[in-house]
Coordinates of C-alpha atoms in Angstrom, one line a residue:
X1 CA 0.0 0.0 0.0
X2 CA 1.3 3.4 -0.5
X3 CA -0.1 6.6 0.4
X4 CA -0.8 9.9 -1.6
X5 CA -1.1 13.1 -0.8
X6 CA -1.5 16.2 -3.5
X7 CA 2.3 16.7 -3.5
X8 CA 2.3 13.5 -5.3
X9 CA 0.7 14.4 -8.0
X10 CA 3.7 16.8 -9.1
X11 CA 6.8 15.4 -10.6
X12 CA 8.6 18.1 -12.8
X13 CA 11.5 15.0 -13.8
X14 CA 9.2 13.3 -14.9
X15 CA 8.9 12.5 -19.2
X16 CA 5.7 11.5 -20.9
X17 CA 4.9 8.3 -22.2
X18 CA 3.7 7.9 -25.9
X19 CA 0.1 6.5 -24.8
X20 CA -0.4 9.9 -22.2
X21 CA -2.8 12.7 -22.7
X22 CA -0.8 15.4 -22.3
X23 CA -2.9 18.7 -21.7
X24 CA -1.8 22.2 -21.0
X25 CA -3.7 24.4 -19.0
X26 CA -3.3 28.0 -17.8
X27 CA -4.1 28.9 -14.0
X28 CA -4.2 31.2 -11.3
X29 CA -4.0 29.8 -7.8
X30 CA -6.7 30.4 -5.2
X31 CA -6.3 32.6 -2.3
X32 CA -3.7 31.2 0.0
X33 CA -2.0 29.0 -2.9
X34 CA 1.0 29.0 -4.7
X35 CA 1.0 27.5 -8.4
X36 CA 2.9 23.8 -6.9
X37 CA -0.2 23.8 -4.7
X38 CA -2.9 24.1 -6.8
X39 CA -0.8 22.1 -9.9
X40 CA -1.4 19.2 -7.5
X41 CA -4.6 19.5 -6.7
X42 CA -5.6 20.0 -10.4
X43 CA -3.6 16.7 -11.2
X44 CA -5.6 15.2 -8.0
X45 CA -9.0 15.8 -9.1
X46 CA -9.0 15.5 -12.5
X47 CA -7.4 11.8 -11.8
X48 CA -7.5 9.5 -9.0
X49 CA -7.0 11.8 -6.0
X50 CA -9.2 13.4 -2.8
X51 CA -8.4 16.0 -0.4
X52 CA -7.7 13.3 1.8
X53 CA -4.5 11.4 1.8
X54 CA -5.5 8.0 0.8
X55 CA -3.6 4.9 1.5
X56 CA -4.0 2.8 -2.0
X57 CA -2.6 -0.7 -4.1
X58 CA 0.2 0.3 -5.5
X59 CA -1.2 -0.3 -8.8
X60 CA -3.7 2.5 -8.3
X61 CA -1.0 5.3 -8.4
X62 CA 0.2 3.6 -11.6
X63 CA -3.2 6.1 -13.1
X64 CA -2.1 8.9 -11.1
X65 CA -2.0 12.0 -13.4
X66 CA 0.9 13.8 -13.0
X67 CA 2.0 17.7 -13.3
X68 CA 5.3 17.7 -15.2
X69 CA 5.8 21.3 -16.0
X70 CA 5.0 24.0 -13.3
X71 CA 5.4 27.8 -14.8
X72 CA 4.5 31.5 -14.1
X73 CA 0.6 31.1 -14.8
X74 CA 0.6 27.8 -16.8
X75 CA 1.2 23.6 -16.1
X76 CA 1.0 20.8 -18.1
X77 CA -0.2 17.7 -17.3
X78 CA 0.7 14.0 -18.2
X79 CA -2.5 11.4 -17.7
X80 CA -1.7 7.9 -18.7
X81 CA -3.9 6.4 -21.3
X82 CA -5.4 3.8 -19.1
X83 CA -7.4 6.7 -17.8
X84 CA -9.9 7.0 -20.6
X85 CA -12.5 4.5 -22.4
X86 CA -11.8 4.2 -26.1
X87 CA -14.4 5.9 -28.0
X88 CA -16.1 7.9 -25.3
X89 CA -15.5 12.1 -25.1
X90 CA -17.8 12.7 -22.6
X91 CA -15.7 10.3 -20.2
X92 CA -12.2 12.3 -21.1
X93 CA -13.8 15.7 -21.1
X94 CA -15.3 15.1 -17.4
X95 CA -11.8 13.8 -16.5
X96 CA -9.8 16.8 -18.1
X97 CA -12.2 19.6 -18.1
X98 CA -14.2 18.4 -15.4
X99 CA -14.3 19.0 -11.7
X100 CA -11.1 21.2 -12.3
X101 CA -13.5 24.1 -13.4
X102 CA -14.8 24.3 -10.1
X103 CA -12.0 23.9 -7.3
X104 CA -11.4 26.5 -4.9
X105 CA -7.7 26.0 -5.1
X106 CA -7.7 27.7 -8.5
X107 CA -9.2 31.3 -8.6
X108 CA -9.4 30.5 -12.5
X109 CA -8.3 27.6 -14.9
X110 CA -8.5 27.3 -18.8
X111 CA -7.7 23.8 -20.8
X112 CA -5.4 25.6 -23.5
X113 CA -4.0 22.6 -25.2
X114 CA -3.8 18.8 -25.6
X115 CA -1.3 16.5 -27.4
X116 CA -3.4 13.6 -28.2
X117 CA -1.6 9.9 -28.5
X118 CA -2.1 7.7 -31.2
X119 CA -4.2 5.0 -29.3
X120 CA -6.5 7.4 -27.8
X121 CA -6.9 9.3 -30.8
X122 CA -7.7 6.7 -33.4
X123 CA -10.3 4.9 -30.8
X124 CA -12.4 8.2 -32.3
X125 CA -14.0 8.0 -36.3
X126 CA -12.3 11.4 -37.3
X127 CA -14.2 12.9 -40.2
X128 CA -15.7 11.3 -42.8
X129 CA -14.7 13.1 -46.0
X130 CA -12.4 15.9 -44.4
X131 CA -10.8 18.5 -47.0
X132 CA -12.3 15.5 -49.7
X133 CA -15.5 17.2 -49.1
X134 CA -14.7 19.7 -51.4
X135 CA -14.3 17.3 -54.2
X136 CA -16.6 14.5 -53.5
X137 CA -19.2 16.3 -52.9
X138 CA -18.9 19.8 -54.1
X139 CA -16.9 21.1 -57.2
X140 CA -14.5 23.7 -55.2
X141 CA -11.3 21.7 -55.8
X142 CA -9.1 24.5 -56.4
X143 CA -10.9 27.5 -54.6
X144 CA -12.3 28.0 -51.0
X145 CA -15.8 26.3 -50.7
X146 CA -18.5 29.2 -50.2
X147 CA -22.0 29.0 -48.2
X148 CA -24.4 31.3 -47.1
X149 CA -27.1 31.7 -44.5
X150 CA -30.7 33.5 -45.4
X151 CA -30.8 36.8 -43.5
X152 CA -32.7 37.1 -41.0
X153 CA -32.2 33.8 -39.9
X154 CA -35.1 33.1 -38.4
X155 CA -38.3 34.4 -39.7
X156 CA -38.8 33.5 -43.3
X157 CA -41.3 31.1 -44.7
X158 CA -40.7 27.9 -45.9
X159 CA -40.9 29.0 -49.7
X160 CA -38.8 32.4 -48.8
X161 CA -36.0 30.4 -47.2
X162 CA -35.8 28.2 -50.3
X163 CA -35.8 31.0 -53.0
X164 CA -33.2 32.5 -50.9
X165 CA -31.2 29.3 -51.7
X166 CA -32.1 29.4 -54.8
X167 CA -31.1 32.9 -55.8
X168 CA -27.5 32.4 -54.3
X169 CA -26.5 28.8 -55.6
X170 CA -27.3 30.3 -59.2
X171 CA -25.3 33.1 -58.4
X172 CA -22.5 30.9 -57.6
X173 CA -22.7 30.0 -54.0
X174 CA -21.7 26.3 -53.2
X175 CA -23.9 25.2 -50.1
X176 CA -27.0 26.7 -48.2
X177 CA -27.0 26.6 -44.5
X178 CA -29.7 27.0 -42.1
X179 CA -28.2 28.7 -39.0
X180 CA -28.1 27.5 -35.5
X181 CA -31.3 28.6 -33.8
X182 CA -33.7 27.5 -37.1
X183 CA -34.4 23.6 -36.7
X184 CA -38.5 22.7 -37.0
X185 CA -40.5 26.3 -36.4
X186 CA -44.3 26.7 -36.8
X187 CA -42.9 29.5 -40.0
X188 CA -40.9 27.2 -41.5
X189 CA -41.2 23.4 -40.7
X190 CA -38.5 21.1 -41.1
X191 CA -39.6 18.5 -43.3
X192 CA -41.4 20.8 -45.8
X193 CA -37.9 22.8 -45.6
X194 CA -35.7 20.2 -46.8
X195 CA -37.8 18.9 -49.5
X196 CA -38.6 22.3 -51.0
X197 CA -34.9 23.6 -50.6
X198 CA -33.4 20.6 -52.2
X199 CA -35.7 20.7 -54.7
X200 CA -34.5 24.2 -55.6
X201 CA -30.8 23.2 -55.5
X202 CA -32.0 20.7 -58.4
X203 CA -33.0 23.0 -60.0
X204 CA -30.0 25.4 -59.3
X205 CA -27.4 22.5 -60.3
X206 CA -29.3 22.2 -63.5
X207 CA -29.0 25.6 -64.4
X208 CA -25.6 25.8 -63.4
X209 CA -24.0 22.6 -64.0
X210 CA -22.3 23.2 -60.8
X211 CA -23.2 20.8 -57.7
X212 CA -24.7 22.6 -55.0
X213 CA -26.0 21.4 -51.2
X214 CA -27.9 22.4 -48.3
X215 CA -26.4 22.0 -44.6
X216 CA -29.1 21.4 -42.7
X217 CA -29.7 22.2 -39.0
X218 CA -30.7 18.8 -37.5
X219 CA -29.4 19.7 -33.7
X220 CA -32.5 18.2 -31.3
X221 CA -32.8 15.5 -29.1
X222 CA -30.5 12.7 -30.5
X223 CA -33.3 10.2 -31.3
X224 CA -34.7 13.3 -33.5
X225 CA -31.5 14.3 -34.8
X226 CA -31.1 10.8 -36.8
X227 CA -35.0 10.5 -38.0
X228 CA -33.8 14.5 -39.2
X229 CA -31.0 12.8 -40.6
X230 CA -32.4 9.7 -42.5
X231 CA -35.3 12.6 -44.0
X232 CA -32.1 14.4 -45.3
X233 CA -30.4 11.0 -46.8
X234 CA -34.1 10.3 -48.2
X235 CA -34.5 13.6 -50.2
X236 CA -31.1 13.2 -51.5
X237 CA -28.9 15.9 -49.4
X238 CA -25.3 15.4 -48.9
X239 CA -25.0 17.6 -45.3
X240 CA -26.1 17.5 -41.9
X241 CA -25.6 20.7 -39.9
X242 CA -25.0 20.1 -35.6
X243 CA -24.7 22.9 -33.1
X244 CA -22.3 20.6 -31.6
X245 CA -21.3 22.1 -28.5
X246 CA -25.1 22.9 -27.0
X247 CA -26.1 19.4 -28.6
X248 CA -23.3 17.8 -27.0
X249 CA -20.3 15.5 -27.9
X250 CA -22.4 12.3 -27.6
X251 CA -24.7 13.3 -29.8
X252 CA -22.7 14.2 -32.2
X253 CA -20.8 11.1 -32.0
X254 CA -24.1 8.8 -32.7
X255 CA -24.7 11.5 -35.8
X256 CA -21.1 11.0 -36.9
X257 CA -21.6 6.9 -37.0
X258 CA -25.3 7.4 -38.7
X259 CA -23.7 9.8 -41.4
X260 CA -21.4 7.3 -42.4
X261 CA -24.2 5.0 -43.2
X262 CA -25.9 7.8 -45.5
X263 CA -22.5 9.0 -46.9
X264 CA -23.8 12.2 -45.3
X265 CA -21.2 15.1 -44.5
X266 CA -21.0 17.1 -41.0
X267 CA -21.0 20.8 -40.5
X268 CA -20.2 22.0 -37.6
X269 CA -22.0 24.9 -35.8
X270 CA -19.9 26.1 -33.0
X271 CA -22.9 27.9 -31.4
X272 CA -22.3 28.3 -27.4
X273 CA -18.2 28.2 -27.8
X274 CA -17.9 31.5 -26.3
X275 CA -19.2 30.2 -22.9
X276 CA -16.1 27.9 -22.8
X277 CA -13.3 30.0 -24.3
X278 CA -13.8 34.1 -24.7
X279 CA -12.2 34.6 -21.4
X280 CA -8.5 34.0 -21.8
X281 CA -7.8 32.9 -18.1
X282 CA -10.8 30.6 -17.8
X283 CA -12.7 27.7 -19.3
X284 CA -11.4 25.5 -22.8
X285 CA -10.5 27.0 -25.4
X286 CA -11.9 26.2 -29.0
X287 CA -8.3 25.1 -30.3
X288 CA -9.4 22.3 -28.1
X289 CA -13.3 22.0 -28.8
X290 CA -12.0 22.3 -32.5
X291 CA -9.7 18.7 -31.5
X292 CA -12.4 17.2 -30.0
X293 CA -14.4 17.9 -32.9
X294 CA -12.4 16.4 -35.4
X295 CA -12.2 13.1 -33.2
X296 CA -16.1 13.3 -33.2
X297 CA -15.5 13.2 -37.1
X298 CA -17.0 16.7 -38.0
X299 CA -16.1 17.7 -41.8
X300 CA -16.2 21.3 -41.0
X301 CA -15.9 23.5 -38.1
X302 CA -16.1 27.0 -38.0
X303 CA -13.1 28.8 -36.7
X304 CA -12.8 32.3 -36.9
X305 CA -12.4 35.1 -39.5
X306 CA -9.2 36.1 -37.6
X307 CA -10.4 39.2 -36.8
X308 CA -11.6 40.7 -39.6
X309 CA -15.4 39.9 -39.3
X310 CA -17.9 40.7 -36.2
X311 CA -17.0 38.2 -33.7
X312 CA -13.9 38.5 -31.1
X313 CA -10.6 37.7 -32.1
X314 CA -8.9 34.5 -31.4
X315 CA -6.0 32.4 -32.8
X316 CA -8.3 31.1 -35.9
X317 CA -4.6 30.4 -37.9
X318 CA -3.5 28.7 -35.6
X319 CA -6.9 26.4 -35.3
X320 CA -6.8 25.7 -38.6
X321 CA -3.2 24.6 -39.0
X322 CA -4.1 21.9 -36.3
X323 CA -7.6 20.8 -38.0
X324 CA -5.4 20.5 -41.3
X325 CA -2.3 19.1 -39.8
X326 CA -1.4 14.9 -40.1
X327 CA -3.0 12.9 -36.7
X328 CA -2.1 9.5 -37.1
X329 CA -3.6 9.1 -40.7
X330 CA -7.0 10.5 -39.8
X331 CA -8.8 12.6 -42.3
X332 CA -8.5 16.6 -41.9
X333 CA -11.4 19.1 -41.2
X334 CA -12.3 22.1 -43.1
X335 CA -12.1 25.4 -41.3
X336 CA -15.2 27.5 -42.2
X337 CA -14.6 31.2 -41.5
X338 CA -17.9 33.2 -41.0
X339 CA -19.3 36.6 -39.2
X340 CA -20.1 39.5 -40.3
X341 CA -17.8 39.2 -43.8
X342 CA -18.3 40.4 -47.1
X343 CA -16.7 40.2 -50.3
X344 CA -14.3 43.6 -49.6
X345 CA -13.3 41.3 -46.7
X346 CA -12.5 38.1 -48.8
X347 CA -8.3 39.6 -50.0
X348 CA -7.2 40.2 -46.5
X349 CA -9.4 37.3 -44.7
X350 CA -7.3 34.5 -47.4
X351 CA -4.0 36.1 -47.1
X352 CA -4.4 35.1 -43.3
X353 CA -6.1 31.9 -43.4
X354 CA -5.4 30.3 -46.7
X355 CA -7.5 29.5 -49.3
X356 CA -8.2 25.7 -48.0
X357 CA -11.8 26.7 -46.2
X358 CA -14.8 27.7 -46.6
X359 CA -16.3 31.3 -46.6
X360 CA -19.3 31.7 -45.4
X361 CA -21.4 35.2 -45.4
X362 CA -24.9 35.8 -44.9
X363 CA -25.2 39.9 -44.5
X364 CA -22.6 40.2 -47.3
X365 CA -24.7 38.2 -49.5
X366 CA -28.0 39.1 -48.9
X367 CA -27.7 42.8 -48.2
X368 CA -26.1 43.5 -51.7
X369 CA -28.1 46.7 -53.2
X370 CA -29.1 44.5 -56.0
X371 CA -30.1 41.1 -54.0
X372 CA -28.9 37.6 -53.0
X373 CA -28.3 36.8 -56.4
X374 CA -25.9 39.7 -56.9
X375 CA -24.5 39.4 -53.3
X376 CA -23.6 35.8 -54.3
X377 CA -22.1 36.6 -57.5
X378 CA -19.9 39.6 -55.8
X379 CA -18.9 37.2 -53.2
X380 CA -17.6 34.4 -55.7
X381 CA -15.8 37.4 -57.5
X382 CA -14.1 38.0 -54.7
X383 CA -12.7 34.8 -54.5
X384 CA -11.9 34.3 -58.2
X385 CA -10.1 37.8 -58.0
X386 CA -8.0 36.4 -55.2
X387 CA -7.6 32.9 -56.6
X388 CA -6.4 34.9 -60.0
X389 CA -4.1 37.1 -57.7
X390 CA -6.1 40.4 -59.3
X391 CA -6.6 43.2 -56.4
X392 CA -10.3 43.5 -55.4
X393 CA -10.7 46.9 -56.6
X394 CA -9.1 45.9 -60.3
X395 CA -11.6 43.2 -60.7
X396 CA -14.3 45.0 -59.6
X397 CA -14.1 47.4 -62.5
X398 CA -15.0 44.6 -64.6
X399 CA -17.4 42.9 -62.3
X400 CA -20.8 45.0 -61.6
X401 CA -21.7 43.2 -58.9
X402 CA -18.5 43.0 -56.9
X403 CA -17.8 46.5 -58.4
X404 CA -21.6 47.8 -55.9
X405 CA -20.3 45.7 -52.7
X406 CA -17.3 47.5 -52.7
X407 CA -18.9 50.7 -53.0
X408 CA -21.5 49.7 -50.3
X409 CA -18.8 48.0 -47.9
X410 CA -15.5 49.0 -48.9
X411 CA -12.9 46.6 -46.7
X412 CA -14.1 47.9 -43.2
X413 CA -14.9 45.2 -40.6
X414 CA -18.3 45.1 -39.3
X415 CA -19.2 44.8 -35.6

């Protein structure tokens, strides 16, 4: 038998194994605490510790999580693999962003980071299609993908919403999406939505020649979510939309493995993020609910418009690189950059995210002086004038419609 105490729990020789979670958090201690105090107590409770010095098997302190590296306002923690259940993020997400939250030896606490092993890791799906998506699915092979939402998001009929859709895939727009609050409203029912919208992307693709797709806002109760799902499948759609974070990882788990069934593709709607990562000092941070995501095996995510649309800035480059980096084989996820952009935003918005993504405006689209048609076409102008490496302005001399959003918008940033 061997006892431990929370001074156990710290070891800064020690070096992590290749099968441990290795997660880096940033901390302030609570009153009367230094940060070796409360880096054992968070190592303690998110693991196999009490506030009580315990007398245990030896084994036991074999799944002791251990503090490794102690610095001014940060640790990082080593948690051996035998920890976690394959397959299950709601069991490592109450051990690693779990009771921690809440302790009174830490005045504040933010999950900042994780390294993810190999056998943890691929116990998850990963996406389905990834960056294929683009491809298989969609013909944006060599260009960002482009969506828009019908503004106002809520509110329109049924036969409004799907003339909406119609109006931008013909004026170039690759995928409709609903947005995260409209699922099945007495103004606009779900079932009657899917079937009229998809039958105006028919109609759209034969116009165009271009394939076009709907992402469709299935978040519910899970048991909902996959008859939503199957309905989707039926009418012959290609996405599912999830708000995954207020729908939760479980769910979106059993929608990843019904997907697959369907061939269906996953969008990610990161409504609700903000509770867990705006404040710097406190919570998780979405570089980690983007991870956790892509084990769930979302195809896209949104990230960010680093800074240049309405929402707050955080590291979106940074995001992305990781979503689009190798992990042990597993497919990649496509970063979807939305907010408040428009097409005078589109030259500075690649130039710091890259071109591998997805644009997404609803605003820029729909409030074009001439309409959503117009919008869309001054929107995929603005990407073809960055794709041919022709300044915004240049091309829109040529381009009436991306020539009227630039006089409406210019390049400011809206808030």
């Amino acid at each position: 038998m061997t006892g431990i105490k929370y001074e156990d729990f710290v070891d800064t020789d020690y070096e992590p194994t290749d099968t441990d979670l290795v997660c880096e958090f940033v901390l302030e201690p609570g009153e009367g605490m230094d940060m070796m105090d409360a880096a054992g107590r968070v190592a303690s409770e998110s693991s196999n510790g009490t506030w009580a010095a315990l007398n245990v098997p030896d084994r036991v302190t074999e799944l002791s999580a251990t503090t490794f590296e102690v610095g001014d306002g940060n640790i990082t923690v080593a948690y051996p693999g035998a920890l976690f259940e394959d397959g299950n993020m709601a069991q490592v997400l109450s051990c690693i962003a779990g009771n921690i939250l809440g302790m009174k030896a830490v005045e504040s606490i933010r999950l900042n980071d994780c390294e993810w092993p190999e056998e943890l890791a691929t116990s998850f799906p990963g996406p389905q299609y990834g960056s294929d998506v683009k491809t298989e699915l969609l013909d944006a092979r060599d260009r960002p993908a482009t969506a828009t939402v019908p503004k106002p998001k809520v509110g329109l009929s049924t036969e409004q919403h799907a003339q909406v859709g119609y109006d931008a895939w013909v004026g170039g727009i690759d995928l409709l999406k609903d947005d995260e609050n409209l699922t099945d409203q007495s103004f606009n029912r779900f079932e009657d939505r899917v079937k009229q919208s998809l039958e105006m992307r028919d109609r759209a693709e034969d116009e165009t020649g271009d394939r076009k797709d709907y992402l469709v806002n299935i978040t519910a109760e899970t048991e909902t979510m996959l008859d939503r799902l199957k309905l989707v499948a039926e009418q012959g759609g290609g996405f599912v939309m999830v708000d995954v974070v207020t729908a939760g990882w479980s769910s979106v788990q059993t929608v990843r493995e019904h997907a697959e069934r369907h061939g269906l593709a996953i969008h990610a709607h990161r409504a609700m993020h903000a509770a867990f990562d705006r404040m710097p000092h406190h919570g998780v941070s979405m570089r980690v609910l983007a991870q956790v995501a892509r084990l769930c095996g979302v195809d896209h995510i949104h990230t960010g418009t680093a800074g240049l649309g309405k929402l707050e800035n955080e590291d979106t480059v940074g995001i992305n690189e990781w979503l689009q980096s190798d992990l042990y084989g597993m497919n990649d996820v496509v970063p979807v950059a939305s907010g408040g952009l428009h097409p005078g935003i589109v030259e500075p918005l690649l130039d710091a995210i890259g071109t591998d993504v997805m644009v997404q405006a609803g605003g820029g689209i729909h409030g074009h002086p001439d309409g959503t048609a117009a919008g869309a076409r001054a929107l995929r102008q603005a990407v073809d004038a960055y794709q041919a490496g022709i300044p915004l302005s240049d091309y829109g001399q040529d381009h009436e419609e991306l020539g009227v959003a630039l006089d409406k918008w210019g390049t400011d940033t809206p808030r």
